[in-house]
Amino acid sequence: NAGVTQTPKFQVLKTGQSMTLQCAQDMNHNSMYWYRQDPGMGLRLIYYSASEGTTDKGEVPNGYNVSRLNKREFSLRLESAAPSQTSVYFCASSEDQLLAKNIQYFGAGTRLSVL
Amino acid sequence: EDQVTQSPEALRLQEGESSSLNCSYTVSGLRGLFWYRQDPGKGPEFLFTLYSAGEEKEKERLKATLTKKESFLHITAPKPEDSATYLCAVRSVGGSYIPTFGRGTSLIVHP
């Protein structure tokens, strides 16, 4: 049972380059999330998708776009990478964000460096 | 705006030395408080959910408790394998229902 799978695990970009972080879950969850984690800052929500066909901004959406491709997949795109986007990115999923017991399941993360 | 403050930022214990981690929160109305464990290089892993003051949950050497303003994660006779970062998150009755995370407590247990 894979759970939440993120690719790639590591990436180095030059300023201005673009890339897409991929995320897939096999738990038939409705809701999916993208977070970034920086030292001393904790997990900050970038975008989320409550259900297939919907996406909404989180706390730090600037410089990012997302696509909920289908129920399983939720991608995060950096159109023009900046050094401030150097971070560890986590994808998560949950059965449904409206449920009282909204347990989130996280992927292993993508470590991104922008030079 | 929901706020979550975890203390201490870092904690070093000797094996067998019991202690507690604190999570203080400010929300308009609590819909759930979550504890996660995060090992180095990995994503957070769910431990507990607490919903109302007075509630307690236990798992092996960990016990989570909840009051109206804070939660404690008590670690009894810790072992080196308990070393990890422990994250607290709160979910309020309004807004998107998505949890707000604290910055975590990094726990190191020395043998």
PDB file of N, CA and C in Angstrom, chain B residues 2-99:
ATOM      1  N   ASP B   2      -6.382  31.333  13.524  1.00  0.00           N
ATOM      2  CA  ASP B   2      -5.923  30.283  14.432  1.00  0.00           C
ATOM      3  C   ASP B   2      -4.427  30.422  14.686  1.00  0.00           C
ATOM      4  N   GLN B   3      -4.040  30.200  15.937  1.00  0.00           N
ATOM      5  CA  GLN B   3      -2.615  30.253  16.287  1.00  0.00           C
ATOM      6  C   GLN B   3      -2.237  29.028  17.104  1.00  0.00           C
ATOM      7  N   VAL B   4      -1.063  28.485  16.797  1.00  0.00           N
ATOM      8  CA  VAL B   4      -0.555  27.313  17.508  1.00  0.00           C
ATOM      9  C   VAL B   4       0.901  27.580  17.889  1.00  0.00           C
ATOM     10  N   THR B   5       1.207  27.431  19.166  1.00  0.00           N
ATOM     11  CA  THR B   5       2.565  27.649  19.654  1.00  0.00           C
ATOM     12  C   THR B   5       3.032  26.410  20.389  1.00  0.00           C
ATOM     13  N   GLN B   6       4.157  25.856  19.953  1.00  0.00           N
ATOM     14  CA  GLN B   6       4.694  24.664  20.586  1.00  0.00           C
ATOM     15  C   GLN B   6       5.960  25.012  21.368  1.00  0.00           C
ATOM     16  N   SER B   7       6.097  24.370  22.524  1.00  0.00           N
ATOM     17  CA  SER B   7       7.291  24.571  23.340  1.00  0.00           C
ATOM     18  C   SER B   7       7.646  23.280  24.071  1.00  0.00           C
ATOM     19  N   PRO B   8       8.955  23.079  24.334  1.00  0.00           N
ATOM     20  CA  PRO B   8      10.060  23.904  23.832  1.00  0.00           C
ATOM     21  C   PRO B   8      10.305  23.643  22.352  1.00  0.00           C
ATOM     22  N   GLU B   9      11.179  24.437  21.733  1.00  0.00           N
ATOM     23  CA  GLU B   9      11.537  24.193  20.341  1.00  0.00           C
ATOM     24  C   GLU B   9      12.338  22.910  20.207  1.00  0.00           C
ATOM     25  N   ALA B  10      13.181  22.650  21.186  1.00  0.00           N
ATOM     26  CA  ALA B  10      14.016  21.456  21.181  1.00  0.00           C
ATOM     27  C   ALA B  10      14.124  20.916  22.591  1.00  0.00           C
ATOM     28  N   LEU B  11      14.238  19.602  22.704  1.00  0.00           N
ATOM     29  CA  LEU B  11      14.298  18.952  24.001  1.00  0.00           C
ATOM     30  C   LEU B  11      15.235  17.753  23.902  1.00  0.00           C
ATOM     31  N   ARG B  12      16.173  17.725  24.825  1.00  0.00           N
ATOM     32  CA  ARG B  12      17.086  16.579  24.882  1.00  0.00           C
ATOM     33  C   ARG B  12      16.834  15.827  26.185  1.00  0.00           C
ATOM     34  N   LEU B  13      16.642  14.527  26.092  1.00  0.00           N
ATOM     35  CA  LEU B  13      16.370  13.693  27.259  1.00  0.00           C
ATOM     36  C   LEU B  13      17.315  12.512  27.279  1.00  0.00           C
ATOM     37  N   GLN B  14      17.548  12.011  28.469  1.00  0.00           N
ATOM     38  CA  GLN B  14      18.237  10.738  28.601  1.00  0.00           C
ATOM     39  C   GLN B  14      17.191   9.619  28.507  1.00  0.00           C
ATOM     40  N   GLU B  15      17.592   8.492  28.014  1.00  0.00           N
ATOM     41  CA  GLU B  15      16.687   7.350  27.936  1.00  0.00           C
ATOM     42  C   GLU B  15      16.085   7.087  29.307  1.00  0.00           C
ATOM     43  N   GLY B  16      14.766   6.963  29.363  1.00  0.00           N
ATOM     44  CA  GLY B  16      14.081   6.728  30.615  1.00  0.00           C
ATOM     45  C   GLY B  16      13.634   7.978  31.354  1.00  0.00           C
ATOM     46  N   GLU B  17      14.068   9.156  30.881  1.00  0.00           N
ATOM     47  CA  GLU B  17      13.731  10.416  31.550  1.00  0.00           C
ATOM     48  C   GLU B  17      12.417  10.959  30.989  1.00  0.00           C
ATOM     49  N   SER B  18      11.353  10.864  31.718  1.00  0.00           N
ATOM     50  CA  SER B  18      10.030  11.293  31.259  1.00  0.00           C
ATOM     51  C   SER B  18       9.921  12.815  31.175  1.00  0.00           C
ATOM     52  N   SER B  19       9.104  13.304  30.251  1.00  0.00           N
ATOM     53  CA  SER B  19       8.918  14.740  30.099  1.00  0.00           C
ATOM     54  C   SER B  19       7.633  15.001  29.315  1.00  0.00           C
ATOM     55  N   SER B  20       7.336  16.288  29.087  1.00  0.00           N
ATOM     56  CA  SER B  20       6.128  16.672  28.353  1.00  0.00           C
ATOM     57  C   SER B  20       6.436  17.752  27.332  1.00  0.00           C
ATOM     58  N   LEU B  21       5.728  17.689  26.208  1.00  0.00           N
ATOM     59  CA  LEU B  21       5.777  18.719  25.187  1.00  0.00           C
ATOM     60  C   LEU B  21       4.458  19.487  25.257  1.00  0.00           C
ATOM     61  N   ASN B  22       4.535  20.789  25.007  1.00  0.00           N
ATOM     62  CA  ASN B  22       3.354  21.629  25.123  1.00  0.00           C
ATOM     63  C   ASN B  22       2.892  22.177  23.781  1.00  0.00           C
ATOM     64  N   CYS B  23       1.584  22.283  23.596  1.00  0.00           N
ATOM     65  CA  CYS B  23       0.993  22.907  22.418  1.00  0.00           C
ATOM     66  C   CYS B  23      -0.109  23.851  22.909  1.00  0.00           C
ATOM     67  N   SER B  24       0.142  25.153  22.820  1.00  0.00           N
ATOM     68  CA  SER B  24      -0.874  26.147  23.188  1.00  0.00           C
ATOM     69  C   SER B  24      -1.580  26.631  21.937  1.00  0.00           C
ATOM     70  N   TYR B  25      -2.878  26.831  22.014  1.00  0.00           N
ATOM     71  CA  TYR B  25      -3.612  27.203  20.803  1.00  0.00           C
ATOM     72  C   TYR B  25      -4.637  28.294  21.084  1.00  0.00           C
ATOM     73  N   THR B  26      -4.938  29.047  20.031  1.00  0.00           N
ATOM     74  CA  THR B  26      -5.993  30.054  20.064  1.00  0.00           C
ATOM     75  C   THR B  26      -6.846  29.854  18.822  1.00  0.00           C
ATOM     76  N   VAL B  27      -8.093  29.467  19.032  1.00  0.00           N
ATOM     77  CA  VAL B  27      -9.021  29.261  17.912  1.00  0.00           C
ATOM     78  C   VAL B  27     -10.381  29.820  18.302  1.00  0.00           C
ATOM     79  N   SER B  28     -11.202  30.081  17.299  1.00  0.00           N
ATOM     80  CA  SER B  28     -12.541  30.583  17.565  1.00  0.00           C
ATOM     81  C   SER B  28     -13.419  29.483  18.150  1.00  0.00           C
ATOM     82  N   GLY B  29     -13.169  28.277  17.791  1.00  0.00           N
ATOM     83  CA  GLY B  29     -13.882  27.126  18.325  1.00  0.00           C
ATOM     84  C   GLY B  29     -13.149  25.884  17.869  1.00  0.00           C
ATOM     85  N   LEU B  30     -12.776  25.011  18.790  1.00  0.00           N
ATOM     86  CA  LEU B  30     -11.926  23.869  18.424  1.00  0.00           C
ATOM     87  C   LEU B  30     -12.753  22.751  17.793  1.00  0.00           C
ATOM     88  N   ARG B  31     -12.286  22.319  16.620  1.00  0.00           N
ATOM     89  CA  ARG B  31     -12.930  21.203  15.943  1.00  0.00           C
ATOM     90  C   ARG B  31     -12.044  19.947  15.998  1.00  0.00           C
ATOM     91  N   GLY B  32     -10.844  20.112  16.533  1.00  0.00           N
ATOM     92  CA  GLY B  32      -9.950  18.969  16.663  1.00  0.00           C
ATOM     93  C   GLY B  32      -8.521  19.429  16.830  1.00  0.00           C
ATOM     94  N   LEU B  33      -7.770  18.717  17.655  1.00  0.00           N
ATOM     95  CA  LEU B  33      -6.336  18.983  17.818  1.00  0.00           C
ATOM     96  C   LEU B  33      -5.602  17.708  17.460  1.00  0.00           C
ATOM     97  N   PHE B  34      -4.592  17.843  16.612  1.00  0.00           N
ATOM     98  CA  PHE B  34      -3.887  16.696  16.066  1.00  0.00           C
ATOM     99  C   PHE B  34      -2.427  16.707  16.517  1.00  0.00           C
ATOM    100  N   TRP B  35      -1.893  15.532  16.802  1.00  0.00           N
ATOM    101  CA  TRP B  35      -0.455  15.365  17.015  1.00  0.00           C
ATOM    102  C   TRP B  35       0.091  14.459  15.914  1.00  0.00           C
ATOM    103  N   TYR B  36       1.235  14.902  15.337  1.00  0.00           N
ATOM    104  CA  TYR B  36       1.925  14.135  14.320  1.00  0.00           C
ATOM    105  C   TYR B  36       3.375  13.952  14.756  1.00  0.00           C
ATOM    106  N   ARG B  37       3.984  12.887  14.278  1.00  0.00           N
ATOM    107  CA  ARG B  37       5.415  12.642  14.473  1.00  0.00           C
ATOM    108  C   ARG B  37       6.092  12.732  13.120  1.00  0.00           C
ATOM    109  N   GLN B  38       7.256  13.411  13.070  1.00  0.00           N
ATOM    110  CA  GLN B  38       7.997  13.522  11.825  1.00  0.00           C
ATOM    111  C   GLN B  38       9.439  13.093  12.050  1.00  0.00           C
ATOM    112  N   ASP B  39       9.847  12.033  11.359  1.00  0.00           N
ATOM    113  CA  ASP B  39      11.232  11.582  11.406  1.00  0.00           C
ATOM    114  C   ASP B  39      12.040  12.334  10.356  1.00  0.00           C
ATOM    115  N   PRO B  40      13.348  12.482  10.574  1.00  0.00           N
ATOM    116  CA  PRO B  40      14.190  13.229   9.617  1.00  0.00           C
ATOM    117  C   PRO B  40      14.075  12.677   8.205  1.00  0.00           C
ATOM    118  N   GLY B  41      13.842  13.575   7.249  1.00  0.00           N
ATOM    119  CA  GLY B  41      13.771  13.168   5.853  1.00  0.00           C
ATOM    120  C   GLY B  41      12.466  12.513   5.456  1.00  0.00           C
ATOM    121  N   LYS B  42      11.466  12.539   6.337  1.00  0.00           N
ATOM    122  CA  LYS B  42      10.186  11.905   6.037  1.00  0.00           C
ATOM    123  C   LYS B  42       9.043  12.872   6.255  1.00  0.00           C
ATOM    124  N   GLY B  43       7.856  12.489   5.808  1.00  0.00           N
ATOM    125  CA  GLY B  43       6.677  13.295   6.038  1.00  0.00           C
ATOM    126  C   GLY B  43       6.081  13.011   7.407  1.00  0.00           C
ATOM    127  N   PRO B  44       5.254  13.938   7.915  1.00  0.00           N
ATOM    128  CA  PRO B  44       4.596  13.722   9.206  1.00  0.00           C
ATOM    129  C   PRO B  44       3.701  12.486   9.190  1.00  0.00           C
ATOM    130  N   GLU B  45       3.625  11.845  10.366  1.00  0.00           N
ATOM    131  CA  GLU B  45       2.799  10.646  10.526  1.00  0.00           C
ATOM    132  C   GLU B  45       1.835  10.864  11.679  1.00  0.00           C
ATOM    133  N   PHE B  46       0.575  10.592  11.455  1.00  0.00           N
ATOM    134  CA  PHE B  46      -0.478  10.852  12.446  1.00  0.00           C
ATOM    135  C   PHE B  46      -0.285  10.032  13.721  1.00  0.00           C
ATOM    136  N   LEU B  47      -0.499  10.706  14.872  1.00  0.00           N
ATOM    137  CA  LEU B  47      -0.470  10.022  16.164  1.00  0.00           C
ATOM    138  C   LEU B  47      -1.851  10.015  16.826  1.00  0.00           C
ATOM    139  N   PHE B  48      -2.382  11.215  17.112  1.00  0.00           N
ATOM    140  CA  PHE B  48      -3.631  11.327  17.877  1.00  0.00           C
ATOM    141  C   PHE B  48      -4.500  12.464  17.347  1.00  0.00           C
ATOM    142  N   THR B  49      -5.811  12.330  17.622  1.00  0.00           N
ATOM    143  CA  THR B  49      -6.732  13.449  17.506  1.00  0.00           C
ATOM    144  C   THR B  49      -7.481  13.586  18.827  1.00  0.00           C
ATOM    145  N   LEU B  50      -7.592  14.819  19.325  1.00  0.00           N
ATOM    146  CA  LEU B  50      -8.356  15.122  20.534  1.00  0.00           C
ATOM    147  C   LEU B  50      -9.419  16.151  20.171  1.00  0.00           C
ATOM    148  N   TYR B  51     -10.618  16.012  20.762  1.00  0.00           N
ATOM    149  CA  TYR B  51     -11.718  16.881  20.343  1.00  0.00           C
ATOM    150  C   TYR B  51     -12.241  17.790  21.451  1.00  0.00           C
ATOM    151  N   SER B  52     -12.139  17.350  22.720  1.00  0.00           N
ATOM    152  CA  SER B  52     -12.735  18.164  23.780  1.00  0.00           C
ATOM    153  C   SER B  52     -11.864  18.136  25.027  1.00  0.00           C
ATOM    154  N   ALA B  53     -11.974  19.203  25.817  1.00  0.00           N
ATOM    155  CA  ALA B  53     -11.195  19.328  27.041  1.00  0.00           C
ATOM    156  C   ALA B  53     -11.439  18.134  27.956  1.00  0.00           C
ATOM    157  N   GLY B  54     -10.355  17.610  28.498  1.00  0.00           N
ATOM    158  CA  GLY B  54     -10.441  16.465  29.371  1.00  0.00           C
ATOM    159  C   GLY B  54     -10.165  15.144  28.677  1.00  0.00           C
ATOM    160  N   GLU B  55     -10.153  15.173  27.353  1.00  0.00           N
ATOM    161  CA  GLU B  55      -9.918  13.947  26.593  1.00  0.00           C
ATOM    162  C   GLU B  55      -8.451  13.549  26.656  1.00  0.00           C
ATOM    163  N   GLU B  56      -8.186  12.247  26.677  1.00  0.00           N
ATOM    164  CA  GLU B  56      -6.831  11.720  26.697  1.00  0.00           C
ATOM    165  C   GLU B  56      -6.735  10.554  25.718  1.00  0.00           C
ATOM    166  N   LYS B  57      -5.573  10.435  25.070  1.00  0.00           N
ATOM    167  CA  LYS B  57      -5.321   9.305  24.172  1.00  0.00           C
ATOM    168  C   LYS B  57      -3.920   8.774  24.477  1.00  0.00           C
ATOM    169  N   GLU B  58      -3.734   7.466  24.369  1.00  0.00           N
ATOM    170  CA  GLU B  58      -2.435   6.856  24.657  1.00  0.00           C
ATOM    171  C   GLU B  58      -2.011   5.924  23.537  1.00  0.00           C
ATOM    172  N   LYS B  59      -0.686   5.885  23.335  1.00  0.00           N
ATOM    173  CA  LYS B  59      -0.113   4.942  22.383  1.00  0.00           C
ATOM    174  C   LYS B  59       1.307   4.644  22.835  1.00  0.00           C
ATOM    175  N   GLU B  60       1.527   3.453  23.283  1.00  0.00           N
ATOM    176  CA  GLU B  60       2.824   3.013  23.797  1.00  0.00           C
ATOM    177  C   GLU B  60       3.294   3.983  24.888  1.00  0.00           C
ATOM    178  N   ARG B  61       4.407   4.664  24.682  1.00  0.00           N
ATOM    179  CA  ARG B  61       4.963   5.550  25.718  1.00  0.00           C
ATOM    180  C   ARG B  61       4.409   6.973  25.627  1.00  0.00           C
ATOM    181  N   LEU B  62       3.519   7.225  24.708  1.00  0.00           N
ATOM    182  CA  LEU B  62       2.968   8.561  24.485  1.00  0.00           C
ATOM    183  C   LEU B  62       1.554   8.676  25.033  1.00  0.00           C
ATOM    184  N   LYS B  63       1.281   9.823  25.643  1.00  0.00           N
ATOM    185  CA  LYS B  63      -0.067  10.128  26.120  1.00  0.00           C
ATOM    186  C   LYS B  63      -0.355  11.583  25.820  1.00  0.00           C
ATOM    187  N   ALA B  64      -1.448  11.835  25.114  1.00  0.00           N
ATOM    188  CA  ALA B  64      -1.832  13.197  24.767  1.00  0.00           C
ATOM    189  C   ALA B  64      -3.042  13.603  25.593  1.00  0.00           C
ATOM    190  N   THR B  65      -3.005  14.830  26.117  1.00  0.00           N
ATOM    191  CA  THR B  65      -4.109  15.373  26.900  1.00  0.00           C
ATOM    192  C   THR B  65      -4.501  16.723  26.343  1.00  0.00           C
ATOM    193  N   LEU B  66      -5.732  17.161  26.677  1.00  0.00           N
ATOM    194  CA  LEU B  66      -6.259  18.399  26.117  1.00  0.00           C
ATOM    195  C   LEU B  66      -7.010  19.196  27.172  1.00  0.00           C
ATOM    196  N   THR B  67      -6.705  20.515  27.221  1.00  0.00           N
ATOM    197  CA  THR B  67      -7.498  21.455  28.008  1.00  0.00           C
ATOM    198  C   THR B  67      -8.088  22.473  27.043  1.00  0.00           C
ATOM    199  N   LYS B  68      -8.752  23.499  27.564  1.00  0.00           N
ATOM    200  CA  LYS B  68      -9.389  24.491  26.692  1.00  0.00           C
ATOM    201  C   LYS B  68      -8.378  25.403  26.002  1.00  0.00           C
ATOM    202  N   LYS B  69      -7.131  25.401  26.491  1.00  0.00           N
ATOM    203  CA  LYS B  69      -6.149  26.308  25.918  1.00  0.00           C
ATOM    204  C   LYS B  69      -4.880  25.621  25.422  1.00  0.00           C
ATOM    205  N   GLU B  70      -4.671  24.361  25.832  1.00  0.00           N
ATOM    206  CA  GLU B  70      -3.421  23.716  25.454  1.00  0.00           C
ATOM    207  C   GLU B  70      -3.537  22.200  25.475  1.00  0.00           C
ATOM    208  N   SER B  71      -2.552  21.575  24.837  1.00  0.00           N
ATOM    209  CA  SER B  71      -2.456  20.125  24.847  1.00  0.00           C
ATOM    210  C   SER B  71      -1.035  19.758  25.257  1.00  0.00           C
ATOM    211  N   PHE B  72      -0.923  18.638  25.936  1.00  0.00           N
ATOM    212  CA  PHE B  72       0.383  18.117  26.322  1.00  0.00           C
ATOM    213  C   PHE B  72       0.583  16.745  25.702  1.00  0.00           C
ATOM    214  N   LEU B  73       1.815  16.515  25.268  1.00  0.00           N
ATOM    215  CA  LEU B  73       2.206  15.180  24.831  1.00  0.00           C
ATOM    216  C   LEU B  73       3.219  14.674  25.856  1.00  0.00           C
ATOM    217  N   HIS B  74       2.765  13.750  26.693  1.00  0.00           N
ATOM    218  CA  HIS B  74       3.616  13.212  27.735  1.00  0.00           C
ATOM    219  C   HIS B  74       4.359  12.004  27.194  1.00  0.00           C
ATOM    220  N   ILE B  75       5.662  11.974  27.454  1.00  0.00           N
ATOM    221  CA  ILE B  75       6.480  10.846  27.008  1.00  0.00           C
ATOM    222  C   ILE B  75       7.052  10.172  28.253  1.00  0.00           C
ATOM    223  N   THR B  76       6.639   8.945  28.455  1.00  0.00           N
ATOM    224  CA  THR B  76       7.037   8.195  29.655  1.00  0.00           C
ATOM    225  C   THR B  76       8.172   7.232  29.308  1.00  0.00           C
ATOM    226  N   ALA B  77       9.261   7.327  30.095  1.00  0.00           N
ATOM    227  CA  ALA B  77      10.425   6.448  29.907  1.00  0.00           C
ATOM    228  C   ALA B  77      10.816   6.338  28.443  1.00  0.00           C
ATOM    229  N   PRO B  78      11.157   7.480  27.823  1.00  0.00           N
ATOM    230  CA  PRO B  78      11.437   7.461  26.382  1.00  0.00           C
ATOM    231  C   PRO B  78      12.645   6.616  26.022  1.00  0.00           C
ATOM    232  N   LYS B  79      12.624   6.140  24.761  1.00  0.00           N
ATOM    233  CA  LYS B  79      13.723   5.380  24.195  1.00  0.00           C
ATOM    234  C   LYS B  79      14.314   6.163  23.024  1.00  0.00           C
ATOM    235  N   PRO B  80      15.536   5.861  22.605  1.00  0.00           N
ATOM    236  CA  PRO B  80      16.139   6.590  21.479  1.00  0.00           C
ATOM    237  C   PRO B  80      15.260   6.604  20.229  1.00  0.00           C
ATOM    238  N   GLU B  81      14.482   5.551  20.001  1.00  0.00           N
ATOM    239  CA  GLU B  81      13.618   5.505  18.824  1.00  0.00           C
ATOM    240  C   GLU B  81      12.450   6.484  18.902  1.00  0.00           C
ATOM    241  N   ASP B  82      12.254   7.112  20.033  1.00  0.00           N
ATOM    242  CA  ASP B  82      11.234   8.155  20.151  1.00  0.00           C
ATOM    243  C   ASP B  82      11.743   9.502  19.636  1.00  0.00           C
ATOM    244  N   SER B  83      13.019   9.567  19.310  1.00  0.00           N
ATOM    245  CA  SER B  83      13.611  10.804  18.776  1.00  0.00           C
ATOM    246  C   SER B  83      12.947  11.160  17.454  1.00  0.00           C
ATOM    247  N   ALA B  84      12.427  12.378  17.371  1.00  0.00           N
ATOM    248  CA  ALA B  84      11.697  12.846  16.183  1.00  0.00           C
ATOM    249  C   ALA B  84      11.252  14.280  16.450  1.00  0.00           C
ATOM    250  N   THR B  85      10.664  14.898  15.447  1.00  0.00           N
ATOM    251  CA  THR B  85       9.983  16.179  15.656  1.00  0.00           C
ATOM    252  C   THR B  85       8.499  15.903  15.817  1.00  0.00           C
ATOM    253  N   TYR B  86       7.903  16.491  16.844  1.00  0.00           N
ATOM    254  CA  TYR B  86       6.488  16.289  17.121  1.00  0.00           C
ATOM    255  C   TYR B  86       5.727  17.567  16.771  1.00  0.00           C
ATOM    256  N   LEU B  87       4.749  17.418  15.893  1.00  0.00           N
ATOM    257  CA  LEU B  87       3.976  18.554  15.389  1.00  0.00           C
ATOM    258  C   LEU B  87       2.567  18.531  15.976  1.00  0.00           C
ATOM    259  N   CYS B  88       2.085  19.699  16.309  1.00  0.00           N
ATOM    260  CA  CYS B  88       0.717  19.878  16.791  1.00  0.00           C
ATOM    261  C   CYS B  88      -0.041  20.695  15.746  1.00  0.00           C
ATOM    262  N   ALA B  89      -1.301  20.388  15.524  1.00  0.00           N
ATOM    263  CA  ALA B  89      -2.122  21.140  14.579  1.00  0.00           C
ATOM    264  C   ALA B  89      -3.526  21.273  15.145  1.00  0.00           C
ATOM    265  N   VAL B  90      -4.191  22.408  14.862  1.00  0.00           N
ATOM    266  CA  VAL B  90      -5.550  22.612  15.337  1.00  0.00           C
ATOM    267  C   VAL B  90      -6.466  22.917  14.160  1.00  0.00           C
ATOM    268  N   ARG B  91      -7.693  22.521  14.316  1.00  0.00           N
ATOM    269  CA  ARG B  91      -8.719  22.712  13.299  1.00  0.00           C
ATOM    270  C   ARG B  91      -9.880  23.434  13.974  1.00  0.00           C
ATOM    271  N   SER B  92     -10.311  24.553  13.402  1.00  0.00           N
ATOM    272  CA  SER B  92     -11.358  25.345  14.040  1.00  0.00           C
ATOM    273  C   SER B  92     -12.682  25.161  13.317  1.00  0.00           C
ATOM    274  N   VAL B  93     -13.737  25.652  13.928  1.00  0.00           N
ATOM    275  CA  VAL B  93     -15.074  25.427  13.397  1.00  0.00           C
ATOM    276  C   VAL B  93     -15.352  26.255  12.154  1.00  0.00           C
ATOM    277  N   GLY B  94     -14.611  27.358  11.961  1.00  0.00           N
ATOM    278  CA  GLY B  94     -14.869  28.200  10.809  1.00  0.00           C
ATOM    279  C   GLY B  94     -13.884  27.961   9.694  1.00  0.00           C
ATOM    280  N   GLY B  95     -14.065  28.630   8.571  1.00  0.00           N
ATOM    281  CA  GLY B  95     -13.097  28.592   7.483  1.00  0.00           C
ATOM    282  C   GLY B  95     -13.093  27.292   6.720  1.00  0.00           C
ATOM    283  N   SER B  96     -11.919  26.885   6.277  1.00  0.00           N
ATOM    284  CA  SER B  96     -11.771  25.759   5.361  1.00  0.00           C
ATOM    285  C   SER B  96     -11.672  24.411   6.062  1.00  0.00           C
ATOM    286  N   TYR B  97     -11.644  24.387   7.375  1.00  0.00           N
ATOM    287  CA  TYR B  97     -11.507  23.147   8.150  1.00  0.00           C
ATOM    288  C   TYR B  97     -10.151  22.504   8.005  1.00  0.00           C
ATOM    289  N   ILE B  98      -9.196  23.203   7.423  1.00  0.00           N
ATOM    290  CA  ILE B  98      -7.855  22.634   7.273  1.00  0.00           C
ATOM    291  C   ILE B  98      -7.031  22.991   8.493  1.00  0.00           C
ATOM    292  N   PRO B  99      -6.302  22.031   9.072  1.00  0.00           N
ATOM    293  CA  PRO B  99      -5.532  22.293  10.289  1.00  0.00           C
ATOM    294  C   PRO B  99      -4.427  23.317  10.099  1.00  0.00           C
TER     295      PRO B  99
END
